[in-house]
XYZ file of C-alpha atoms in Angstrom:
615
model
C 247.959 215.089 -39.758
C 246.462 213.876 -36.217
C 247.686 210.555 -37.856
C 251.216 211.586 -38.103
C 251.779 212.978 -35.337
C 249.680 210.516 -32.821
C 250.542 206.975 -34.149
C 249.711 204.213 -31.717
C 252.264 202.072 -30.318
C 251.852 198.625 -29.459
C 251.510 198.564 -25.949
C 248.562 200.832 -24.685
C 249.853 204.159 -22.842
C 248.056 205.674 -19.967
C 245.315 208.161 -20.533
C 246.111 211.878 -20.298
C 246.600 212.568 -16.562
C 246.460 216.541 -17.050
C 242.773 217.299 -18.561
C 242.435 220.434 -17.165
C 242.074 222.692 -19.971
C 238.998 223.963 -20.272
C 237.615 226.984 -21.856
C 235.606 229.671 -20.802
C 235.011 231.477 -24.093
C 231.246 231.658 -24.782
C 229.887 229.794 -21.934
C 227.455 232.673 -21.151
C 225.360 234.653 -22.870
C 227.145 237.599 -25.227
C 225.652 241.098 -23.858
C 225.160 243.429 -26.820
C 223.102 246.838 -27.445
C 220.024 246.977 -28.835
C 218.290 249.531 -30.876
C 216.005 250.905 -28.097
C 219.296 251.353 -26.065
C 218.435 248.648 -23.686
C 220.807 246.342 -23.313
C 219.725 242.701 -24.636
C 221.083 239.307 -24.332
C 221.896 237.027 -27.296
C 222.556 233.223 -27.379
C 226.027 232.036 -28.093
C 226.563 231.420 -32.066
C 225.995 227.479 -32.781
C 229.285 226.913 -33.659
C 230.744 228.051 -29.992
C 227.858 226.044 -28.064
C 229.091 222.866 -30.524
C 232.733 224.008 -29.737
C 231.884 223.989 -25.451
C 230.090 220.625 -25.429
C 232.709 219.007 -27.857
C 235.528 220.396 -25.543
C 233.758 218.720 -22.646
C 233.017 215.268 -24.140
C 236.814 215.234 -25.923
C 238.367 215.572 -22.525
C 237.196 212.087 -21.338
C 238.572 210.660 -24.842
C 241.794 209.627 -23.845
C 242.692 206.589 -26.875
C 245.238 208.188 -29.515
C 243.406 206.556 -32.463
C 240.273 207.897 -31.132
C 241.399 211.071 -31.009
C 242.525 210.905 -34.277
C 239.531 209.503 -35.676
C 237.993 212.568 -33.872
C 239.769 215.332 -35.973
C 239.147 214.024 -39.076
C 235.103 214.663 -38.710
C 234.935 218.149 -39.714
C 237.004 221.140 -39.326
C 235.188 222.781 -36.142
C 236.176 219.023 -34.351
C 239.887 219.181 -35.694
C 240.326 222.276 -33.838
C 238.592 221.408 -30.611
C 240.239 218.131 -30.702
C 243.632 219.755 -30.908
C 242.780 222.115 -28.184
C 241.877 219.581 -25.847
C 244.595 217.183 -26.232
C 246.981 217.383 -23.181
C 249.570 214.546 -24.382
C 250.840 214.225 -27.336
C 252.263 211.156 -29.289
C 254.807 211.605 -32.317
C 255.987 208.446 -33.259
C 258.937 209.827 -35.850
C 260.476 212.883 -34.907
C 260.724 213.624 -38.502
C 257.406 212.936 -39.413
C 256.215 216.330 -38.737
C 258.010 220.020 -37.644
C 258.574 220.908 -34.118
C 256.770 224.248 -35.177
C 253.773 222.644 -36.977
C 253.224 220.475 -33.763
C 252.911 223.199 -31.313
C 250.882 225.424 -33.871
C 248.166 222.756 -34.304
C 248.551 221.474 -30.338
C 248.612 224.932 -28.299
C 247.722 222.879 -24.862
C 250.045 220.110 -24.826
C 251.833 219.147 -21.124
C 253.111 215.810 -22.065
C 255.168 214.919 -25.244
C 256.199 211.441 -26.467
C 259.001 211.797 -28.940
C 260.480 208.851 -30.783
C 263.563 209.166 -33.220
C 266.051 206.347 -34.489
C 263.975 203.156 -35.610
C 264.288 200.205 -33.769
C 267.331 198.460 -35.535
C 269.625 201.137 -34.296
C 269.620 199.102 -30.853
C 271.742 196.008 -32.535
C 274.046 198.774 -34.652
C 272.831 198.358 -37.986
C 272.666 202.144 -37.718
C 275.792 204.812 -37.708
C 275.723 206.439 -34.163
C 275.360 210.073 -35.729
C 272.177 209.301 -37.766
C 270.420 212.247 -36.335
C 267.145 212.382 -34.407
C 267.913 215.239 -32.281
C 266.161 216.767 -29.374
C 267.243 220.119 -29.775
C 264.977 221.835 -31.996
C 261.918 220.113 -30.095
C 262.782 221.426 -26.486
C 263.452 224.894 -28.188
C 260.324 225.115 -29.749
C 258.662 224.007 -26.754
C 260.097 226.228 -24.415
C 258.530 229.107 -26.947
C 254.961 227.724 -27.507
C 254.174 225.524 -24.198
C 256.180 226.820 -21.406
C 253.785 224.625 -18.868
C 255.152 221.362 -20.428
C 255.277 218.948 -17.597
C 256.306 215.473 -18.864
C 258.896 214.254 -21.553
C 259.073 211.088 -22.646
C 262.091 210.600 -25.523
C 263.333 207.205 -26.793
C 266.242 206.648 -28.921
C 266.820 210.434 -29.479
C 270.061 212.300 -29.025
C 269.547 214.405 -26.152
C 272.698 216.655 -25.169
C 273.578 218.457 -21.847
C 272.295 222.062 -23.026
C 268.964 220.149 -24.204
C 268.699 219.073 -20.346
C 269.690 222.855 -19.092
C 266.992 224.166 -21.355
C 264.737 221.602 -20.012
C 264.679 222.345 -16.441
C 265.051 226.161 -17.224
C 262.230 226.999 -19.639
C 259.429 224.751 -17.638
C 258.749 225.958 -14.275
C 256.192 223.322 -13.635
C 258.368 220.382 -15.158
C 257.781 217.129 -13.217
C 258.353 213.770 -15.336
C 261.411 212.810 -17.663
C 261.826 209.735 -19.051
C 264.973 208.794 -21.562
C 264.532 205.346 -23.172
C 267.715 204.548 -25.216
C 268.654 208.098 -25.716
C 272.564 209.136 -25.656
C 274.950 212.274 -26.183
C 274.358 213.734 -22.349
C 276.443 213.578 -19.084
C 276.316 213.742 -15.499
C 276.964 217.723 -15.942
C 274.082 218.180 -17.763
C 271.866 215.601 -15.332
C 272.994 217.907 -12.411
C 272.171 221.320 -13.853
C 268.932 219.649 -14.542
C 267.749 218.119 -11.257
C 269.197 221.328 -9.757
C 266.621 223.541 -11.100
C 263.323 220.879 -11.147
C 261.859 221.505 -8.155
C 258.724 219.532 -8.540
C 260.332 217.196 -10.337
C 258.527 213.614 -9.543
C 259.930 211.025 -12.712
C 263.459 210.701 -13.491
C 263.851 207.502 -15.399
C 267.340 206.779 -17.066
C 266.341 203.705 -19.091
C 268.920 201.467 -21.049
C 270.684 205.105 -22.118
C 274.203 205.976 -22.347
C 275.422 208.681 -20.611
C 279.035 209.903 -20.004
C 280.591 210.032 -16.593
C 281.919 214.287 -16.518
C 282.895 213.686 -12.835
C 279.989 215.660 -11.906
C 277.912 214.372 -8.648
C 274.494 214.562 -9.842
C 273.210 212.678 -7.032
C 274.361 215.807 -4.564
C 272.562 218.368 -6.837
C 268.812 217.246 -6.033
C 267.595 220.387 -4.002
C 267.389 219.844 -0.163
C 264.543 219.584 1.585
C 261.406 216.993 1.142
C 261.556 215.823 -2.527
C 258.736 214.984 -4.540
C 260.240 212.096 -6.334
C 258.104 209.322 -7.121
C 260.246 207.386 -9.514
C 263.982 207.661 -9.989
C 265.431 204.917 -12.101
C 268.879 205.242 -13.040
C 270.289 201.384 -13.396
C 271.968 201.852 -16.839
C 274.358 203.946 -15.354
C 277.695 202.558 -15.596
C 279.875 204.436 -13.148
C 279.999 204.811 -9.422
C 277.112 207.325 -7.761
C 277.297 208.908 -4.347
C 275.839 206.557 -2.130
C 275.699 208.970 0.699
C 273.676 211.721 -1.573
C 271.314 208.839 -2.494
C 270.384 207.673 0.944
C 269.748 211.373 2.204
C 267.512 211.645 -1.329
C 265.663 208.524 -0.655
C 265.291 209.612 3.034
C 263.624 213.025 2.195
C 261.482 211.489 -0.396
C 258.296 210.119 1.640
C 256.534 209.674 -2.152
C 258.990 207.644 -3.510
C 257.488 204.608 -5.418
C 259.754 203.350 -7.857
C 263.742 202.627 -7.349
C 265.986 201.215 -9.739
C 269.518 201.083 -9.088
C 272.919 200.403 -10.760
C 275.351 197.617 -10.419
C 277.502 199.706 -8.108
C 274.968 199.596 -5.546
C 275.748 196.702 -3.116
C 273.359 194.359 -1.628
C 274.530 195.963 2.305
C 273.607 199.424 0.501
C 270.523 198.318 -0.856
C 269.349 197.216 2.477
C 270.138 200.474 4.013
C 267.947 202.025 1.582
C 264.658 199.509 1.801
C 264.839 200.305 5.268
C 264.756 204.095 4.505
C 261.394 203.495 1.874
C 259.709 200.749 3.009
C 256.578 202.020 0.704
C 258.382 200.997 -2.821
C 256.424 199.111 -5.244
C 258.985 198.888 -7.548
C 262.462 197.988 -7.052
C 265.993 197.474 -9.258
C 267.996 195.591 -6.583
C 271.406 196.555 -8.246
C 274.426 194.409 -8.199
C 272.704 191.905 -5.489
C 276.299 190.967 -3.877
C 278.185 192.880 -1.337
C 280.539 195.407 -1.713
C 284.267 194.368 -2.401
C 285.226 196.603 0.421
C 283.056 195.241 3.111
C 285.372 193.372 6.006
C 285.513 190.074 6.498
C 283.991 190.579 10.096
C 281.131 192.762 9.199
C 277.886 191.216 10.344
C 275.527 190.734 7.434
C 272.121 193.148 8.063
C 268.967 191.429 8.209
C 267.871 190.986 4.134
C 265.119 188.839 4.924
C 263.260 191.424 6.996
C 264.347 194.068 5.049
C 262.261 192.656 2.282
C 259.310 191.359 4.211
C 258.628 194.854 5.597
C 258.311 196.538 1.932
C 254.583 194.887 2.016
C 253.741 197.463 -1.324
C 256.620 195.782 -3.574
C 255.111 194.107 -6.629
C 257.634 194.569 -9.180
C 261.394 193.453 -8.581
C 264.122 193.746 -11.060
C 268.144 194.178 -11.007
C 270.493 191.306 -9.964
C 273.214 192.739 -12.104
C 276.270 191.032 -10.342
C 273.953 188.285 -8.409
C 275.598 186.144 -5.845
C 272.597 183.195 -5.920
C 273.273 182.688 -2.092
C 271.329 185.927 -1.677
C 268.526 184.775 -3.064
C 266.304 183.539 -0.491
C 266.113 187.275 0.903
C 263.361 187.880 -1.477
C 261.297 184.676 -0.775
C 258.914 186.663 1.399
C 257.791 188.951 -0.982
C 257.353 186.386 -4.152
C 253.826 185.980 -3.220
C 252.926 189.220 -4.190
C 254.833 189.571 -7.049
C 253.141 190.418 -10.589
C 256.478 191.623 -12.386
C 259.761 189.591 -11.973
C 263.237 190.497 -14.145
C 265.888 188.137 -13.958
C 267.251 189.184 -17.485
C 270.757 189.900 -15.978
C 270.683 186.907 -13.500
C 272.435 184.029 -14.322
C 270.863 181.540 -12.515
C 269.923 177.938 -12.647
C 266.263 175.789 -12.659
C 267.241 174.632 -8.812
C 267.906 178.446 -7.879
C 264.662 179.435 -9.681
C 262.438 176.836 -8.249
C 262.039 178.270 -4.411
C 261.324 181.969 -6.042
C 258.811 181.169 -8.567
C 256.635 178.503 -6.810
C 255.472 181.346 -4.947
C 254.648 183.685 -7.422
C 251.081 182.707 -8.073
C 250.239 186.596 -9.129
C 253.190 187.087 -11.732
C 252.264 188.505 -14.712
C 255.420 189.386 -16.599
C 258.620 187.550 -16.108
C 261.904 188.025 -18.263
C 264.561 185.579 -17.755
C 267.939 184.182 -19.097
C 267.776 181.190 -21.008
C 270.269 179.637 -18.121
C 266.819 178.440 -16.390
C 266.534 175.931 -19.466
C 263.499 174.035 -20.140
C 263.575 172.978 -16.343
C 262.955 176.175 -14.925
C 260.687 176.875 -17.600
C 258.594 173.990 -16.881
C 258.632 175.080 -13.187
C 256.944 178.945 -14.365
C 254.378 177.211 -16.316
C 253.210 174.905 -12.803
C 252.719 178.412 -11.463
C 252.228 181.113 -12.764
C 248.842 180.834 -14.875
C 248.503 184.827 -14.572
C 251.022 185.114 -16.534
C 250.589 187.576 -19.577
C 254.402 188.620 -20.717
C 257.082 186.244 -20.808
C 260.658 187.198 -22.375
C 263.678 184.527 -22.361
C 267.022 185.974 -23.539
C 270.156 183.982 -24.568
C 273.221 184.429 -22.225
C 275.100 183.023 -24.844
C 273.826 184.907 -28.100
C 276.186 183.184 -30.914
C 274.730 181.145 -33.652
C 276.412 178.292 -33.109
C 276.097 178.215 -29.095
C 274.262 175.248 -27.520
C 270.715 176.938 -26.084
C 269.564 175.570 -23.052
C 265.694 176.186 -24.021
C 263.926 174.715 -26.824
C 260.636 173.630 -27.649
C 260.031 171.663 -24.673
C 260.149 174.857 -21.991
C 258.116 176.280 -24.778
C 255.716 173.689 -25.399
C 255.386 173.224 -21.031
C 254.790 177.539 -21.233
C 251.925 177.421 -23.695
C 250.001 174.631 -21.715
C 250.374 176.233 -18.298
C 250.090 179.864 -19.188
C 246.961 180.400 -21.134
C 246.433 183.700 -20.291
C 249.799 184.571 -22.421
C 249.510 187.671 -24.471
C 252.976 188.488 -25.348
C 256.195 186.552 -25.548
C 259.858 187.230 -26.879
C 261.807 183.635 -27.028
C 265.324 183.095 -27.805
C 266.054 179.248 -28.662
C 268.430 177.198 -30.886
C 265.733 174.550 -31.528
C 261.988 174.629 -32.278
C 259.604 172.897 -33.761
C 256.242 173.135 -35.828
C 254.434 171.103 -33.458
C 255.326 173.407 -30.434
C 254.186 176.729 -32.170
C 250.962 175.261 -33.556
C 250.249 174.533 -29.749
C 251.078 177.867 -28.717
C 248.718 178.955 -31.212
C 246.000 176.801 -29.855
C 246.899 177.085 -25.917
C 247.393 180.819 -26.309
C 244.832 182.502 -28.643
C 244.729 185.893 -26.519
C 248.257 186.338 -27.765
C 249.118 190.287 -29.005
C 252.798 190.231 -29.386
C 254.403 186.920 -30.814
C 258.425 187.162 -31.496
C 260.081 183.849 -31.560
C 263.860 184.393 -32.499
C 265.573 180.819 -33.607
C 269.255 182.057 -33.390
C 271.579 180.838 -36.265
C 270.050 181.317 -39.821
C 267.622 179.145 -41.983
C 267.223 176.655 -39.314
C 264.111 174.120 -39.671
C 262.187 172.220 -37.589
C 264.805 170.147 -35.869
C 262.986 167.024 -35.611
C 261.054 166.674 -39.067
C 263.522 168.864 -40.889
C 260.896 170.920 -42.402
C 260.532 174.811 -42.541
C 258.993 176.747 -39.957
C 255.998 177.601 -42.373
C 253.220 175.874 -40.883
C 254.355 177.444 -37.231
C 253.961 180.869 -37.903
C 250.913 180.232 -39.966
C 249.480 178.699 -37.047
C 250.045 181.970 -35.154
C 248.255 184.439 -36.947
C 245.298 181.882 -37.975
C 244.501 181.555 -34.168
C 245.653 184.522 -32.652
C 243.265 186.501 -33.753
C 244.395 189.644 -31.358
C 247.831 189.096 -32.981
C 249.462 193.035 -33.686
C 253.248 192.200 -33.498
C 255.324 189.454 -35.020
C 258.765 188.449 -35.185
C 259.338 185.114 -37.751
C 262.527 183.423 -37.877
C 264.246 180.221 -39.019
C 263.980 178.724 -42.080
C 260.692 180.221 -43.845
C 259.898 180.187 -47.480
C 257.460 182.263 -49.479
C 254.989 179.746 -47.718
C 254.884 181.369 -44.502
C 254.418 185.075 -45.672
C 251.468 184.038 -47.740
C 250.040 183.020 -44.191
C 251.067 186.231 -42.529
C 249.424 188.640 -45.604
C 246.017 186.086 -45.579
C 245.342 185.937 -41.672
C 247.778 188.665 -40.497
C 244.763 191.408 -40.646
C 245.607 193.325 -37.760
C 249.615 192.931 -37.296
C 251.009 196.237 -37.311
C 254.691 195.749 -36.578
C 256.395 192.837 -38.689
C 260.413 192.378 -38.098
C 261.778 189.307 -40.575
C 265.632 188.734 -40.887
C 267.016 185.660 -42.833
C 263.683 184.634 -44.420
C 261.982 183.826 -47.916
C 262.536 182.883 -50.812
C 261.710 185.484 -53.525
C 260.034 188.785 -53.622
C 257.161 187.087 -53.877
C 257.463 186.734 -49.853
C 256.834 190.610 -49.531
C 254.419 191.069 -51.881
C 252.412 188.877 -50.022
C 252.389 190.845 -47.081
C 252.297 194.306 -48.309
C 249.442 193.469 -50.308
C 247.950 191.366 -47.387
C 248.149 192.834 -44.136
C 245.981 196.457 -43.751
C 246.813 197.634 -40.724
C 250.903 197.534 -41.332
C 252.557 200.375 -39.697
C 256.331 199.222 -39.029
C 258.331 196.743 -41.196
C 261.554 195.917 -40.548
C 263.467 193.310 -42.688
C 267.256 192.375 -42.751
C 269.191 189.584 -44.740
C 266.363 188.807 -47.078
C 266.013 187.620 -50.621
C 263.520 191.026 -51.173
C 264.756 193.008 -54.415
C 263.164 196.123 -56.053
C 260.069 194.359 -57.304
C 258.963 193.252 -53.897
C 259.758 197.149 -52.732
C 257.571 198.751 -55.187
C 254.681 195.996 -54.798
C 254.029 198.488 -51.779
C 253.112 201.484 -53.451
C 249.221 201.205 -52.615
C 250.348 201.096 -48.154
C 253.683 202.999 -47.700
C 251.301 206.173 -46.922
C 249.399 204.486 -44.771
C 253.023 203.240 -42.706
C 254.899 204.864 -40.145
C 258.138 203.198 -41.563
C 260.002 200.596 -43.588
C 263.394 199.312 -43.032
C 265.457 197.553 -45.415
C 268.905 196.066 -44.728
C 271.664 193.788 -46.618
C 268.461 192.771 -49.273
C 268.922 193.100 -52.811
C 267.848 196.614 -53.249
C 269.156 198.889 -55.796
C 269.780 202.794 -56.070
C 267.178 202.411 -58.992
C 264.677 200.787 -57.659
C 264.612 202.952 -54.260
C 264.538 206.302 -56.609
C 261.648 204.989 -58.060
C 259.744 204.642 -55.095
C 260.734 208.430 -54.183
C 259.598 209.591 -57.599
C 256.485 207.783 -57.005
C 255.772 209.230 -54.010
C 256.708 212.494 -52.713
C 255.675 212.683 -49.307
C 257.729 209.681 -48.871
C 261.253 210.474 -47.461
C 263.552 207.908 -48.769
C 266.757 207.524 -47.149
C 269.712 205.426 -48.456
C 272.222 204.481 -45.780
C 275.592 203.293 -46.265
C 278.478 203.150 -43.477
C 280.174 206.040 -42.283
C 283.143 205.214 -43.804
C 281.998 204.509 -47.106
C 282.623 207.522 -49.738
C 280.622 206.730 -52.452
C 277.242 205.467 -52.916
C 276.891 201.451 -54.092
C 274.673 200.403 -57.077
C 273.410 198.388 -54.275
C 272.025 199.541 -51.285
C 272.993 198.714 -47.277
C 270.527 200.038 -46.109
C 266.938 201.582 -46.860
C 264.852 203.797 -44.238
C 261.502 205.041 -45.639
C 259.237 206.611 -43.722
C 256.030 209.193 -44.244
C 256.762 213.019 -43.239
C 254.796 216.290 -43.865
C 257.652 218.257 -44.057
C 259.666 216.335 -46.362
C 263.370 216.051 -46.079
C 265.250 216.349 -42.862
C 268.097 219.355 -43.416
C 270.415 217.631 -40.755
C 270.797 214.438 -42.625
C 275.104 213.455 -42.081
C 276.893 212.652 -45.258
C 276.730 208.860 -45.340
C 272.913 209.347 -45.649
C 271.552 210.496 -49.069
C 267.827 211.200 -49.593
C 266.275 210.748 -52.801
């Protein structure tokens, strides 16, 4: 059960910060009566002593995987581990019921909960599929009134849920909503007005409705405890004057990410109020349309120079490149720079990146071309993570980055651990070079846009390139493959990808053997995402030995049949097998459009919509 509710993610989570639960039971000797009428003292029972020792030891055990292992030693370890766990991670909200979770983990102060699978981000899942936060917040309101932190990803959250959070947990401090939906500004208004100890409110890539309620204005008056406020995903204007007053009375504010409706002039006013910021999302990074023609421009350079603690910079949602020199003073201190919304050229990037010697995380659009990536490689020797996104994601577009920039990164950034790279052209030679130059890679996601594209120099499949990655990068846990791939590539993955936990496949493989290689050869595989590949029932059945060890399997637009999926459901009763059709499709076809399969302690869920059939 611990494994169901505490699966590790690819990224290391920070250690739990609330380890102040310490049992006082049996700390002293037990007073009893004796036959002589005198009081005598007896030592605590051995089990109580062991429990006390275990509690003190387990408080220092912060890794979820280590805690899972400890809970499996014996019944007493299982019990004590649950009592000392203050941070609970549940990788699939349907893997366990809220009642079971709260019954076992009674001292939780931080809840991390995930809902829909990742392919929901690409409109491959109907919007009303499920993943409702409501049963969870109601259960924790009854069982864990001391809950302080909630992190939700791809969950459906309503305004009522936000109200329940605010009203049920008097000491609530942190709310992070990533890729969530279902709520609006009226729910936010209630939440922020009642959470007087709120330290973190992060809305990241979430969809919320504009109910014409001024939620910024609803923060309580007086000094604020805010340390992080992120709302760059909000797609409508906010009350800037109220925001400015809030920032001014938040002396502990370290992270602030603004939406596109905050102009560079307004950004200046906020920076003057909060020079202590370490993380800043700049908003639009362009002037307001209502700014007067004769108005004198603020001294943006001085404002940025005054933020001496700034190490993480993002935003630039409607950038005017003429303002980019304003950030020059802080480049030398930056460890993270996100230009994934900034359509800038290599020439505009070079004066910035040439001073970013400490940079460890860099997100950027492919508008910087191979030349811009070469500039990154020449300067950023400490780079650990690189993501290159496409300006134009169409399959037939002319991508401005290629194996040239990719190769430059591998040669210049030898400490690279994670890469996401969208391109139209790639070669096996460049990928092989990456595997040799960057052996510490943990995450490798190469997205060659356009289906079945081979090595554009030799015309050969990309098998050898991806084979080199799994052979030479011994720490690899996450892999996304693309381009023209035969079964040979999957043979490599099965033979050498022994630590791979997450695998994403699109438009790849020749036959069922490809999937069989992976399922039989990757013992650590937790999450498998497949779309538009020639894998059928035989491939699906080859994983019967492993599915109970996985968090989920997603297959869409493959060659599965209803009968094949039914066979899996019969063979593995503790596995939930969902067949998903489009919302406007009334009857199930013989061929399965989408299969979503996951382990669960509870069996089939009771909130499945009509377009979901649970076998």
